[in-house]
Amino acid sequence: MTPHLPDVIREPDLPERVVIHEVGPRDGLQNESGVVPTEAKVEFVRRLARAGLGTIEVTSFVHPKWVPQLADAAQVFAAVRADPEVTASGRRLPVLVPNERGLDRALELGAEQIAVFGSATETFAARNLNRTVEASLAMFRPVVARATDAGVRTRGYLSMCWGDPWEGRVPLDRVVRVGKALLDMGCAQLSLGDTIGVATPGHVTALLTAFVEAGVPIETLAVHFHDSYGQALANTLAALRLGVTTVDASAGGLGGCPYAESATGNLATEDLVWMLHGLGIETGVHLGELVATSEWMADLLGRPSPSRAVQALAGRHVDAHGLVLPPKADGPNTEGPKADRPDTDRPNTD
Ligand code: HMG
Ligand code: MG
């Protein structure tokens, strides 16, 4: 058998399978200052689909004045919906919808899954939605009700769950209260957002436990970590240990919210896949194809991907399982002195 890294060691009590909710085309691109051509966005979704991602958040039906990068939402969504390679095997293609106007636009194009996006804090609700927390919940209620009637599944996002750049600490009970309101109005899943990436694993455990204690089944919760302080993977592992099985991530670690000060890239999908595959957790993702996609996108954006896994794997032989190790050299060393060669496969020891 071809030797690979990562070596697969299962940890008991972790799920056998994790659903990766890929947000690269939406959360990843929405913060890009240079406009990405429509055809490149469509090609991005196509490549992500080819890499095996089963849920790809395509775009956002918000006001184009608020997020100019996604002004071509209708063109992008129509093109990916018409592509049999993307729609194959029951792939889910959710879109963001803030209000009934957004819902109309999404339904017109045949959206089968939408997401509304609330805030646990007043400052972010005002900046992101131009409303109070309560008024934004009131805006979402008819959206979720009409979507449900139309057979469309709704995800609820909740931002600033672990800290807010203007308000600081966000009490757990406030997050639980707003999150429950989103579930109670009919959202099938609640994605808890660390919009500015300040969460640490103990805080993740505390918030998820508070939701469970308030009667929310852990299966209805997803996690959405931004990686500003390098905590996203550790936070994800804490969530998996409590039974979460849906994790949001963005190919190449693209991302950020234009209305949240200090929001940086999302957890990189490649970093997540490397960890999950090492833990023997199935994702359906072909790591090599995904890395190639992020290299392609990095070229297009004109800057390297911040993902550590993409940086480590770029230009190397990566298949579905991970890094393919070169065959052991039996004969004389023809590659020159070892010190001259990169030795990236060496274990990371002091
Ligand atoms: P508003 O200005 O209060 O809207 O914005 P309004 O209802 O007063 O309407 C004003 C005008 O906008 C009207 O047009 C509407 O028709 C139009 P006019 O009559 O003046 O010509 N309009 C729309 N046009 C197109 N599509 C629409 C739409 N709605 C109204 N859907 C609104 C309120 C919610 C629309 C605005 O605040 C908005 O679009 N906000 C979106 C901000 C956003 O997209 N942020 C990023 C996503 S959230 C995020 O990234 C966090 C997340 O990743 C999780 C995490 O990390 O925490 C999800
Ligand atoms: Mg986000």
Short mmCIF file of N, CA, C and O in Angstrom, two decimals, residues 282-338:
data_model
loop_
_atom_site.label_atom_id
_atom_site.label_comp_id
_atom_site.label_asym_id
_atom_site.label_seq_id
_atom_site.Cartn_x
_atom_site.Cartn_y
_atom_site.Cartn_z
N GLU A 282 -14.71 10.25 8.28
CA GLU A 282 -15.03 10.35 6.85
C GLU A 282 -15.59 11.74 6.52
O GLU A 282 -16.41 12.29 7.27
N THR A 283 -15.15 12.29 5.38
CA THR A 283 -15.67 13.60 4.94
C THR A 283 -16.16 13.58 3.51
O THR A 283 -16.86 14.51 3.09
N GLY A 284 -15.73 12.57 2.74
CA GLY A 284 -16.07 12.54 1.31
C GLY A 284 -15.22 13.49 0.48
O GLY A 284 -15.40 13.61 -0.73
N VAL A 285 -14.27 14.17 1.12
CA VAL A 285 -13.48 15.18 0.40
C VAL A 285 -12.17 14.58 -0.10
O VAL A 285 -11.51 13.82 0.59
N HIS A 286 -11.83 14.92 -1.35
CA HIS A 286 -10.56 14.54 -1.95
C HIS A 286 -9.58 15.67 -1.66
O HIS A 286 -9.65 16.74 -2.27
N LEU A 287 -8.66 15.42 -0.73
CA LEU A 287 -7.80 16.51 -0.25
C LEU A 287 -6.95 17.12 -1.38
O LEU A 287 -6.79 18.34 -1.47
N GLY A 288 -6.44 16.25 -2.27
CA GLY A 288 -5.59 16.75 -3.36
C GLY A 288 -6.34 17.72 -4.26
O GLY A 288 -5.82 18.78 -4.63
N GLU A 289 -7.57 17.36 -4.61
CA GLU A 289 -8.36 18.24 -5.49
C GLU A 289 -8.68 19.56 -4.79
O GLU A 289 -8.75 20.61 -5.40
N LEU A 290 -8.90 19.46 -3.49
CA LEU A 290 -9.24 20.67 -2.74
C LEU A 290 -8.03 21.62 -2.66
O LEU A 290 -8.16 22.83 -2.87
N VAL A 291 -6.86 21.05 -2.39
CA VAL A 291 -5.64 21.88 -2.32
C VAL A 291 -5.40 22.53 -3.69
O VAL A 291 -5.10 23.73 -3.77
N ALA A 292 -5.59 21.76 -4.77
CA ALA A 292 -5.39 22.32 -6.11
C ALA A 292 -6.37 23.47 -6.36
O ALA A 292 -6.03 24.49 -6.96
N THR A 293 -7.60 23.33 -5.85
CA THR A 293 -8.60 24.39 -6.00
C THR A 293 -8.16 25.66 -5.27
O THR A 293 -8.26 26.77 -5.79
N SER A 294 -7.65 25.49 -4.07
CA SER A 294 -7.23 26.67 -3.30
C SER A 294 -5.97 27.31 -3.89
O SER A 294 -5.80 28.53 -3.83
N GLU A 295 -5.10 26.49 -4.49
CA GLU A 295 -3.93 27.07 -5.17
C GLU A 295 -4.39 27.89 -6.37
O GLU A 295 -3.90 28.98 -6.63
N TRP A 296 -5.38 27.35 -7.08
CA TRP A 296 -5.94 28.07 -8.23
C TRP A 296 -6.56 29.40 -7.78
O TRP A 296 -6.32 30.45 -8.38
N MET A 297 -7.32 29.37 -6.70
CA MET A 297 -7.97 30.59 -6.20
C MET A 297 -6.92 31.59 -5.69
O MET A 297 -7.05 32.80 -5.90
N ALA A 298 -5.88 31.09 -5.04
CA ALA A 298 -4.82 31.99 -4.54
C ALA A 298 -4.15 32.70 -5.71
O ALA A 298 -3.87 33.90 -5.63
N ASP A 299 -3.92 31.99 -6.80
CA ASP A 299 -3.35 32.61 -8.02
C ASP A 299 -4.26 33.71 -8.52
O ASP A 299 -3.82 34.79 -8.87
N LEU A 300 -5.55 33.38 -8.54
CA LEU A 300 -6.55 34.33 -9.05
C LEU A 300 -6.60 35.60 -8.18
O LEU A 300 -6.72 36.72 -8.68
N LEU A 301 -6.50 35.43 -6.85
CA LEU A 301 -6.57 36.57 -5.95
C LEU A 301 -5.22 37.28 -5.81
O LEU A 301 -5.14 38.36 -5.22
N GLY A 302 -4.18 36.61 -6.28
CA GLY A 302 -2.86 37.24 -6.27
C GLY A 302 -2.20 37.25 -4.90
O GLY A 302 -1.34 38.08 -4.63
N ARG A 303 -2.57 36.30 -4.03
CA ARG A 303 -1.85 36.19 -2.74
C ARG A 303 -1.96 34.76 -2.23
O ARG A 303 -2.94 34.06 -2.53
N PRO A 304 -0.96 34.31 -1.46
CA PRO A 304 -0.98 32.91 -1.03
C PRO A 304 -2.11 32.62 -0.06
O PRO A 304 -2.57 33.52 0.67
N SER A 305 -2.55 31.37 -0.05
CA SER A 305 -3.59 30.96 0.90
C SER A 305 -3.01 30.98 2.31
O SER A 305 -1.88 30.55 2.54
N PRO A 306 -3.79 31.47 3.31
CA PRO A 306 -3.30 31.42 4.69
C PRO A 306 -3.37 30.02 5.31
O PRO A 306 -2.89 29.80 6.42
N SER A 307 -3.99 29.06 4.59
CA SER A 307 -4.13 27.71 5.17
C SER A 307 -2.77 27.04 5.32
O SER A 307 -1.99 26.96 4.37
N ARG A 308 -2.51 26.53 6.52
CA ARG A 308 -1.23 25.83 6.75
C ARG A 308 -1.15 24.57 5.91
O ARG A 308 -0.10 24.22 5.39
N ALA A 309 -2.28 23.85 5.79
CA ALA A 309 -2.25 22.60 5.01
C ALA A 309 -2.01 22.91 3.53
O ALA A 309 -1.24 22.21 2.87
N VAL A 310 -2.64 23.96 3.02
CA VAL A 310 -2.40 24.31 1.61
C VAL A 310 -0.93 24.68 1.42
O VAL A 310 -0.29 24.21 0.48
N GLN A 311 -0.38 25.45 2.35
CA GLN A 311 1.03 25.83 2.22
C GLN A 311 1.94 24.60 2.24
O GLN A 311 2.88 24.49 1.48
N ALA A 312 1.61 23.66 3.13
CA ALA A 312 2.47 22.47 3.27
C ALA A 312 2.32 21.53 2.07
O ALA A 312 3.27 20.83 1.71
N LEU A 313 1.15 21.53 1.46
CA LEU A 313 0.88 20.53 0.42
C LEU A 313 0.99 21.09 -1.00
O LEU A 313 0.95 20.33 -1.96
N ALA A 314 1.09 22.40 -1.13
CA ALA A 314 1.12 23.01 -2.47
C ALA A 314 2.22 22.40 -3.32
O ALA A 314 3.35 22.23 -2.86
N GLY A 315 1.86 22.00 -4.53
CA GLY A 315 2.84 21.47 -5.47
C GLY A 315 3.29 20.04 -5.16
O GLY A 315 4.19 19.52 -5.81
N ARG A 316 2.72 19.42 -4.14
CA ARG A 316 3.15 18.06 -3.78
C ARG A 316 2.12 17.05 -4.25
O ARG A 316 1.05 17.40 -4.70
N HIS A 317 2.47 15.78 -4.14
CA HIS A 317 1.57 14.74 -4.62
C HIS A 317 0.58 14.37 -3.51
O HIS A 317 0.93 13.71 -2.55
N VAL A 318 -0.65 14.85 -3.67
CA VAL A 318 -1.67 14.64 -2.64
C VAL A 318 -2.83 13.90 -3.29
O VAL A 318 -3.31 14.32 -4.35
N ASP A 319 -3.27 12.82 -2.72
CA ASP A 319 -4.45 12.15 -3.27
C ASP A 319 -5.63 12.32 -2.30
O ASP A 319 -5.62 13.20 -1.45
N ALA A 320 -6.62 11.46 -2.44
CA ALA A 320 -7.83 11.61 -1.62
C ALA A 320 -7.52 11.49 -0.13
O ALA A 320 -8.17 12.12 0.70
N HIS A 321 -6.52 10.66 0.21
CA HIS A 321 -6.27 10.37 1.64
C HIS A 321 -5.30 11.33 2.31
O HIS A 321 -5.24 11.43 3.51
N GLY A 322 -4.47 11.96 1.49
CA GLY A 322 -3.49 12.87 2.07
C GLY A 322 -2.22 12.90 1.26
O GLY A 322 -2.22 12.57 0.06
N LEU A 323 -1.14 13.27 1.92
CA LEU A 323 0.14 13.39 1.23
C LEU A 323 0.66 12.01 0.85
O LEU A 323 0.77 11.12 1.70
N VAL A 324 0.98 11.81 -0.43
CA VAL A 324 1.54 10.53 -0.88
C VAL A 324 3.04 10.61 -0.69
O VAL A 324 3.70 11.49 -1.24
N LEU A 325 3.57 9.68 0.12
CA LEU A 325 5.01 9.74 0.42
C LEU A 325 5.80 9.17 -0.75
O LEU A 325 5.38 8.19 -1.37
N PRO A 326 6.96 9.72 -1.02
CA PRO A 326 7.79 9.18 -2.12
C PRO A 326 8.31 7.81 -1.72
O PRO A 326 8.48 7.54 -0.53
N PRO A 327 8.55 6.93 -2.72
CA PRO A 327 9.07 5.60 -2.38
C PRO A 327 10.43 5.73 -1.69
O PRO A 327 11.18 6.66 -1.95
N LYS A 328 10.70 4.75 -0.80
CA LYS A 328 12.00 4.78 -0.09
C LYS A 328 13.11 4.50 -1.09
O LYS A 328 13.00 3.58 -1.91
N ALA A 329 14.19 5.25 -1.04
CA ALA A 329 15.31 5.02 -1.94
C ALA A 329 16.11 3.84 -1.42
O ALA A 329 16.58 3.86 -0.29
N ASP A 330 16.25 2.74 -2.26
CA ASP A 330 17.05 1.57 -1.85
C ASP A 330 18.51 1.74 -2.25
O ASP A 330 19.42 1.37 -1.56
N GLY A 331 18.69 2.31 -3.45
CA GLY A 331 20.02 2.37 -4.03
C GLY A 331 20.78 3.58 -3.53
O GLY A 331 20.42 4.17 -2.52
N PRO A 332 21.82 3.91 -4.27
CA PRO A 332 22.62 5.08 -3.85
C PRO A 332 21.80 6.35 -3.91
O PRO A 332 20.88 6.46 -4.72
N ASN A 333 22.14 7.26 -3.08
CA ASN A 333 21.42 8.52 -3.03
C ASN A 333 21.80 9.37 -4.24
O ASN A 333 22.95 9.78 -4.38
N THR A 334 20.84 9.58 -5.11
CA THR A 334 21.13 10.34 -6.32
C THR A 334 20.62 11.75 -6.23
O THR A 334 20.69 12.51 -7.17
N GLU A 335 20.05 12.09 -5.08
CA GLU A 335 19.40 13.41 -4.98
C GLU A 335 20.32 14.47 -4.37
O GLU A 335 19.88 15.56 -4.08
N GLY A 336 21.57 14.09 -4.11
CA GLY A 336 22.47 15.09 -3.52
C GLY A 336 22.42 15.01 -2.01
O GLY A 336 21.63 14.23 -1.44
N PRO A 337 23.26 15.78 -1.34
CA PRO A 337 23.32 15.72 0.11
C PRO A 337 21.98 16.03 0.74
O PRO A 337 21.26 16.92 0.26
N LYS A 338 21.62 15.27 1.81
CA LYS A 338 20.31 15.41 2.43
C LYS A 338 20.04 16.85 2.88
O LYS A 338 18.94 17.36 2.73
#
